[in-house]
mmCIF file of C-alpha atoms in Angstrom:
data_model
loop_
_atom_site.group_PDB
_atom_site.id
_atom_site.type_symbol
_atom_site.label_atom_id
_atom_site.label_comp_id
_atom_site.label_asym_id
_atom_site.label_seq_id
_atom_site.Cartn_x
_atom_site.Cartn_y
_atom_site.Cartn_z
ATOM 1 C CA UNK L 23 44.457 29.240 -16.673
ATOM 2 C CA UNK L 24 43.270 25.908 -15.991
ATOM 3 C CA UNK L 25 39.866 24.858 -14.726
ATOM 4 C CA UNK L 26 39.772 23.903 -10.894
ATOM 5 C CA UNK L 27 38.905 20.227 -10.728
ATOM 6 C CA UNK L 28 35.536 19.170 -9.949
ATOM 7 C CA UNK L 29 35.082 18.368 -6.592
ATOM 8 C CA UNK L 30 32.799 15.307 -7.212
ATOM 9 C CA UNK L 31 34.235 12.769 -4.424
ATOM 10 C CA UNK L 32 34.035 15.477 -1.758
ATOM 11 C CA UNK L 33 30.290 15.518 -2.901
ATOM 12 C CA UNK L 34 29.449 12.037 -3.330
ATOM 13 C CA UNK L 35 31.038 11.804 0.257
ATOM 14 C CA UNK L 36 28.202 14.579 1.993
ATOM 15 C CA UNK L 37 25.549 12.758 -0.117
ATOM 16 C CA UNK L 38 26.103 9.403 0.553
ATOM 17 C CA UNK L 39 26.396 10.534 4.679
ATOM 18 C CA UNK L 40 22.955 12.336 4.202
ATOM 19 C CA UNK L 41 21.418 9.280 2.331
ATOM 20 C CA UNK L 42 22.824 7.228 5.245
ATOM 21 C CA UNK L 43 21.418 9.708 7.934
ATOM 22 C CA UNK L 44 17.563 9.371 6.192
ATOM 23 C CA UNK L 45 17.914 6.047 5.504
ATOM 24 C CA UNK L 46 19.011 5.606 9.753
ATOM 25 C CA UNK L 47 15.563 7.839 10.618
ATOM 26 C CA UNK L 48 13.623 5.971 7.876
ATOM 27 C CA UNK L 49 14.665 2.428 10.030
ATOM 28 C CA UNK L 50 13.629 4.802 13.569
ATOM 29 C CA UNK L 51 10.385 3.362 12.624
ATOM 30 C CA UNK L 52 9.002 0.920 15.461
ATOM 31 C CA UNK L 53 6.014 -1.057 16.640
ATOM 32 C CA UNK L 54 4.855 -2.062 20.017
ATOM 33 C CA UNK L 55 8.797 -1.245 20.837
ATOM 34 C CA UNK L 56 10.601 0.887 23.266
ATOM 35 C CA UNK L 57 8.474 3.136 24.813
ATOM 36 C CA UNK L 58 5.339 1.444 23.234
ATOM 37 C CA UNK L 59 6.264 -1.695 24.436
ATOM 38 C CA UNK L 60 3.676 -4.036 25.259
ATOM 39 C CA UNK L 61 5.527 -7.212 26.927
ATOM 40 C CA UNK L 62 6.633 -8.655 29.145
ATOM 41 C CA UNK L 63 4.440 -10.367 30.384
ATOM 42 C CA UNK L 64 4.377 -12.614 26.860
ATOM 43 C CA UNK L 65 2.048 -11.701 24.492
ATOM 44 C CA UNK L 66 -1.226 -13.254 24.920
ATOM 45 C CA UNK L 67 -5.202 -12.793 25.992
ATOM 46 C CA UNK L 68 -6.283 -11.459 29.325
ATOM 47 C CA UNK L 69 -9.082 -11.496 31.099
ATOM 48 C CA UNK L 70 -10.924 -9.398 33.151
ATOM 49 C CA UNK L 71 -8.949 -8.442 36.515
ATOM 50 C CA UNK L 72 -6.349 -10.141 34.351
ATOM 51 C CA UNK L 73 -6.202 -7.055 32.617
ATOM 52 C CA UNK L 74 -4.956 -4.536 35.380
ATOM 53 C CA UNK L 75 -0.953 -4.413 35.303
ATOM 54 C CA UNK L 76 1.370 -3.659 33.652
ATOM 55 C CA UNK L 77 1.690 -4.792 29.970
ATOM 56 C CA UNK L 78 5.389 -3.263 28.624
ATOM 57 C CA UNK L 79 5.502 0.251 29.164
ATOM 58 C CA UNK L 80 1.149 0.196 28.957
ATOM 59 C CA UNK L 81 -0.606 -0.067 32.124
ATOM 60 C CA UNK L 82 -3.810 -1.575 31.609
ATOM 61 C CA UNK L 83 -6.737 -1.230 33.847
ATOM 62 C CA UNK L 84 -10.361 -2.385 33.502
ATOM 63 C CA UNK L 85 -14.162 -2.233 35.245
ATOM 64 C CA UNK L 86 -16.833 -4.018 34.627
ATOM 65 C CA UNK L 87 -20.066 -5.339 36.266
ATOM 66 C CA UNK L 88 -21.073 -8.005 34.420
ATOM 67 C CA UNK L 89 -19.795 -10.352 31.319
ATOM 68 C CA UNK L 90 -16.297 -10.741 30.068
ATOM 69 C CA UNK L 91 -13.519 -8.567 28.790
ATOM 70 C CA UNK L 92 -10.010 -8.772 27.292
ATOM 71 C CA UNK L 93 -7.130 -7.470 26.300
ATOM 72 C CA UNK L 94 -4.910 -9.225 23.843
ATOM 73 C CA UNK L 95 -1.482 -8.622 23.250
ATOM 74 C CA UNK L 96 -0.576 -11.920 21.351
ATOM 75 C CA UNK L 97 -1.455 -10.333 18.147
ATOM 76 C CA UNK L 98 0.954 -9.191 15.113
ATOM 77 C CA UNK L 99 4.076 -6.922 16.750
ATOM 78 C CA UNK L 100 2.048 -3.901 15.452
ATOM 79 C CA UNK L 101 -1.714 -4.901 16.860
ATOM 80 C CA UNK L 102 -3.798 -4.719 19.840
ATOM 81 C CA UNK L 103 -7.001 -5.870 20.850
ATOM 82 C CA UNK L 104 -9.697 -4.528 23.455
ATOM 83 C CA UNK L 105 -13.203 -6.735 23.996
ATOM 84 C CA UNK L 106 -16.498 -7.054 25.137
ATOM 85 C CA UNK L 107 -17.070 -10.574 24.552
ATOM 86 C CA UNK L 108 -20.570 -12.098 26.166
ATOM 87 C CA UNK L 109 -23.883 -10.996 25.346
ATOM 88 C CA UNK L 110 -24.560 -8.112 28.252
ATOM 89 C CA UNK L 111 -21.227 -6.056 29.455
ATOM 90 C CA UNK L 112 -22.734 -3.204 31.199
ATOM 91 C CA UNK L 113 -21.107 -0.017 32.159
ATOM 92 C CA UNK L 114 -17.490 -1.433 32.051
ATOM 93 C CA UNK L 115 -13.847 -0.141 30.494
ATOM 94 C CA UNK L 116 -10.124 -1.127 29.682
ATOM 95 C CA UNK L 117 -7.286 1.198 29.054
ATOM 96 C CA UNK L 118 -4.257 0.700 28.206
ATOM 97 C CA UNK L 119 -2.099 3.935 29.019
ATOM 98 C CA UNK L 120 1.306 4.887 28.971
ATOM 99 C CA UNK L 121 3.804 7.904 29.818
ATOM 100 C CA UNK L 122 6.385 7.975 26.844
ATOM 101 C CA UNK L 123 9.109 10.487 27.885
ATOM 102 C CA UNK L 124 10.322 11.470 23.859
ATOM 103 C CA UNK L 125 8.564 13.355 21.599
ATOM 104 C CA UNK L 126 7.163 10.724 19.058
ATOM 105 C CA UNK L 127 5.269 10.660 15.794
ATOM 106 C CA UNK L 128 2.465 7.930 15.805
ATOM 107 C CA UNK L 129 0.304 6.514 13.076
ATOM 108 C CA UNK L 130 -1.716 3.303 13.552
ATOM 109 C CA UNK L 131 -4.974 1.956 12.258
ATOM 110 C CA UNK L 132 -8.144 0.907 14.142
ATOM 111 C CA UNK L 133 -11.669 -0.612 13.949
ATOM 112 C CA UNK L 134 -14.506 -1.869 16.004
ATOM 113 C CA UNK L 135 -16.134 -4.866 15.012
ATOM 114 C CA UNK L 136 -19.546 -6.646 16.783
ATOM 115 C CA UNK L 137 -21.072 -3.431 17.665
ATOM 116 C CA UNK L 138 -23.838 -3.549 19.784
ATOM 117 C CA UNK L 139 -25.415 -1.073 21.810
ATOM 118 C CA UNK L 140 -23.220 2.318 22.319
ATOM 119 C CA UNK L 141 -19.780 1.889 23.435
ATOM 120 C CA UNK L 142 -17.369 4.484 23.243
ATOM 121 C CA UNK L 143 -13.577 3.749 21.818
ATOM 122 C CA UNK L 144 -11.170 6.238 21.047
ATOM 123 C CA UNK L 145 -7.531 7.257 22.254
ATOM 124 C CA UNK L 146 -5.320 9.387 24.215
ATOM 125 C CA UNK L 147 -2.473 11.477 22.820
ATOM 126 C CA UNK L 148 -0.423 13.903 25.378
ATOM 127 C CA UNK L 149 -3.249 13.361 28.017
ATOM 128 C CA UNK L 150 -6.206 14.486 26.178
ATOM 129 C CA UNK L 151 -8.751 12.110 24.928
ATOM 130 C CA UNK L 152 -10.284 11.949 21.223
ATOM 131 C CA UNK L 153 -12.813 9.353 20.150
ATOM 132 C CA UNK L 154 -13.513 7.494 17.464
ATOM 133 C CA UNK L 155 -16.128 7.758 14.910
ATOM 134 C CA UNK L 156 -17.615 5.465 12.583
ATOM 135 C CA UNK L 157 -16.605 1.651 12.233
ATOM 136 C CA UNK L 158 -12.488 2.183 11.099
ATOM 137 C CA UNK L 159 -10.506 4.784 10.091
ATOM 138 C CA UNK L 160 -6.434 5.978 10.911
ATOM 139 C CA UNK L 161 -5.080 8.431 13.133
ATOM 140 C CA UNK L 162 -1.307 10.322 12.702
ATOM 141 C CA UNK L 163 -0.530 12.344 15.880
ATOM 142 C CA UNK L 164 2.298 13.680 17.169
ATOM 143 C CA UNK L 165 2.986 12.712 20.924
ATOM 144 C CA UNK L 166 5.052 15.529 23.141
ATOM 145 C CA UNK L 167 7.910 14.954 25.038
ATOM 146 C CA UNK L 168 6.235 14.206 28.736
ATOM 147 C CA UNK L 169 3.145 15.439 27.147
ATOM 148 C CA UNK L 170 1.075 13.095 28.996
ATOM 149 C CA UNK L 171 -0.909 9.840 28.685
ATOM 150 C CA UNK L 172 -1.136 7.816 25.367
ATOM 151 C CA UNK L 173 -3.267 5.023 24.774
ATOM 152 C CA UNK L 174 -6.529 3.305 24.237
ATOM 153 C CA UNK L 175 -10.174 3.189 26.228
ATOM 154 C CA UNK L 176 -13.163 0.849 24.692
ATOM 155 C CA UNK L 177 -15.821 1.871 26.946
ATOM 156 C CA UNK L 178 -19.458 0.214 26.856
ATOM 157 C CA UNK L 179 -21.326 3.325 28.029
ATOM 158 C CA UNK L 180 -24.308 1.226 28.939
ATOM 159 C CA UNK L 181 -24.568 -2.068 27.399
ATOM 160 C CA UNK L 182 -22.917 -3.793 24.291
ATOM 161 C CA UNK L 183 -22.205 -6.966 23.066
ATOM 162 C CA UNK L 184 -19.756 -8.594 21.588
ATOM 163 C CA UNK L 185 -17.193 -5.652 20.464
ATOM 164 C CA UNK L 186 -13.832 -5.157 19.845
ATOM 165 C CA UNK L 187 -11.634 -2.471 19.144
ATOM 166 C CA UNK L 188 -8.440 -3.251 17.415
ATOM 167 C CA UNK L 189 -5.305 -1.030 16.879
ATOM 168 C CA UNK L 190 -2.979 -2.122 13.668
ATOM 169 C CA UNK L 191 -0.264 -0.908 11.899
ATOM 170 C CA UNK L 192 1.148 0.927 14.627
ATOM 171 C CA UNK L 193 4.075 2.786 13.949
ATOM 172 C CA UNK L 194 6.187 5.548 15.894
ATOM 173 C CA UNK L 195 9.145 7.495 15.120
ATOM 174 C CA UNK L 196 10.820 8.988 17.939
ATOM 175 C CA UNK L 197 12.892 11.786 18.397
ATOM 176 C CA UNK L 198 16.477 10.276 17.212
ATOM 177 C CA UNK L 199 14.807 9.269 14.162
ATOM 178 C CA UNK L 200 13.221 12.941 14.137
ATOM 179 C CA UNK L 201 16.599 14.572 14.822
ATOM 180 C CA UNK L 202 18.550 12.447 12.360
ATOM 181 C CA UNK L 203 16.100 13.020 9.836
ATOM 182 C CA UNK L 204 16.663 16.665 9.978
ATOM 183 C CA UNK L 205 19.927 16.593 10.325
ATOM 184 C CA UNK L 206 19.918 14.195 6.807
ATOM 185 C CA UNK L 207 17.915 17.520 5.239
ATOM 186 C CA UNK L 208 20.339 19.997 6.313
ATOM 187 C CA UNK L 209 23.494 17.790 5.068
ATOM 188 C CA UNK L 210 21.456 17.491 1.703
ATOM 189 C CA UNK L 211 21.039 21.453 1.902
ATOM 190 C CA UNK L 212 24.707 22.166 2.689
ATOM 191 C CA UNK L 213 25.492 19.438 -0.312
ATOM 192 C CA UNK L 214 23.447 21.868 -2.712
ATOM 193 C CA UNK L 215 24.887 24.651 -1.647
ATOM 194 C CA UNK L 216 28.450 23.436 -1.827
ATOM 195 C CA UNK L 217 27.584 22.608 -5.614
ATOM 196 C CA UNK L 218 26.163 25.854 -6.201
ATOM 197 C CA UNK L 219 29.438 27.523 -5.167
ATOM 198 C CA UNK L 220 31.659 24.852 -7.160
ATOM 199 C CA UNK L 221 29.433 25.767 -9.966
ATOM 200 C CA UNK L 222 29.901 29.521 -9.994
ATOM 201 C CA UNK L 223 34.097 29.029 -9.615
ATOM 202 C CA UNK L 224 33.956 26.868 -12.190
ATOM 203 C CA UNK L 225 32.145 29.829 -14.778
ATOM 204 C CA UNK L 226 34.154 32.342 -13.366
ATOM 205 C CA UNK L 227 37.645 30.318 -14.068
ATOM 206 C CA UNK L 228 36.178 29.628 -17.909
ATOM 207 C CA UNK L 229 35.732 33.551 -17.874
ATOM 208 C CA UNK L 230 39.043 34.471 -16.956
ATOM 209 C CA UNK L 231 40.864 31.519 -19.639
#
């Protein structure tokens, strides 16, 4: 009895549409994109009542009662600043907060630099607030489907000088890339199991010569 043939083609065919569906969630990767967006308006520095609008899909907002702050957008794609820059910013803010609608997974770098006094910088992920600690450091959340708010505050608390928080390396993968990710594992799973089974005709047909 002869051996069935080895299905190899109709295997290279499942693999090669499962490498293709990773490599498609592997390129779902954005920046300051889509529903992170931070322009229009073009990217660039603004000032202090400058700052409330809207900045992409961001909102930013901002109080202050004396000095200068900014927000500046005309950075790298994937960077952000927020500053107190004179010598005496007292009790002030900016925020820049959006509403993404798809579930997302976020990573991004930050750091404060010029730190003076006691300010207070973190961000917000599905509404809820978490701040920073420390001078730098990286943060890898995962943001809910209309789970609420996400963004950034740099608050001065009392008075500061000088500081600036800035957000780098942002990155998000949203839920296509998500869902074509997993659907790239389970094609990979049915390939191995479609092997598996090609395997154990193939011993059985030996058997039976």
């Amino acid at each position: 009895m002869s051996t069935p043939p080895t299905p190899s083609r109709k295997f290279a065919r499942y693999a090669t549409a499962s490498a293709a569906a990773l490599g498609g969630a592997a390129a779902a990767h954005a920046q300051f994109t889509g529903a992170y967006a931070l322009t229009p308006p073009a990217g660039g520095t603004y000032t202090n009542a400058g700052i409330s609008g809207t900045f992409g899909a961001f909102t930013g907002s901002q109080s202050f009662f004396a000095g200068s702050v900014t927000l500046n957008t005309g950075l790298a794609a994937d960077s952000v600043a927020l500053s107190f820059n004179t010598a005496d910013v007292s009790i002030s803010s900016i925020q820049l907060l959006g509403n993404p609608a798809d579930l997302a997974y976020i990573t991004f770098n930050w750091s404060l630099t010029g730190v003076s006094g006691s300010p207070v910088a973190g961000y917000y992920a599905n509404g809820s607030f978490t701040p920073f600690s420390g001078a730098s450091g990286s943060v890898s959340v995962t943001q809910n489907a209309g789970g609420g708010s996400f963004g950034f505050l740099l608050n001065s608390n009392y008075t500061v000088a000088n500081t600036t928080l800035t957000i780098s390396n942002f990155s998000a993968i949203p839920e296509p890339g998500a869902t074509t990710l997993l659907a790239g594992i389970a094609s990979l799973g049915f390939v191995g199991l479609m092997a598996a089974r090609a395997a154990r005709q193939r011993k059985a047909a030996r058997a039976a010569a």
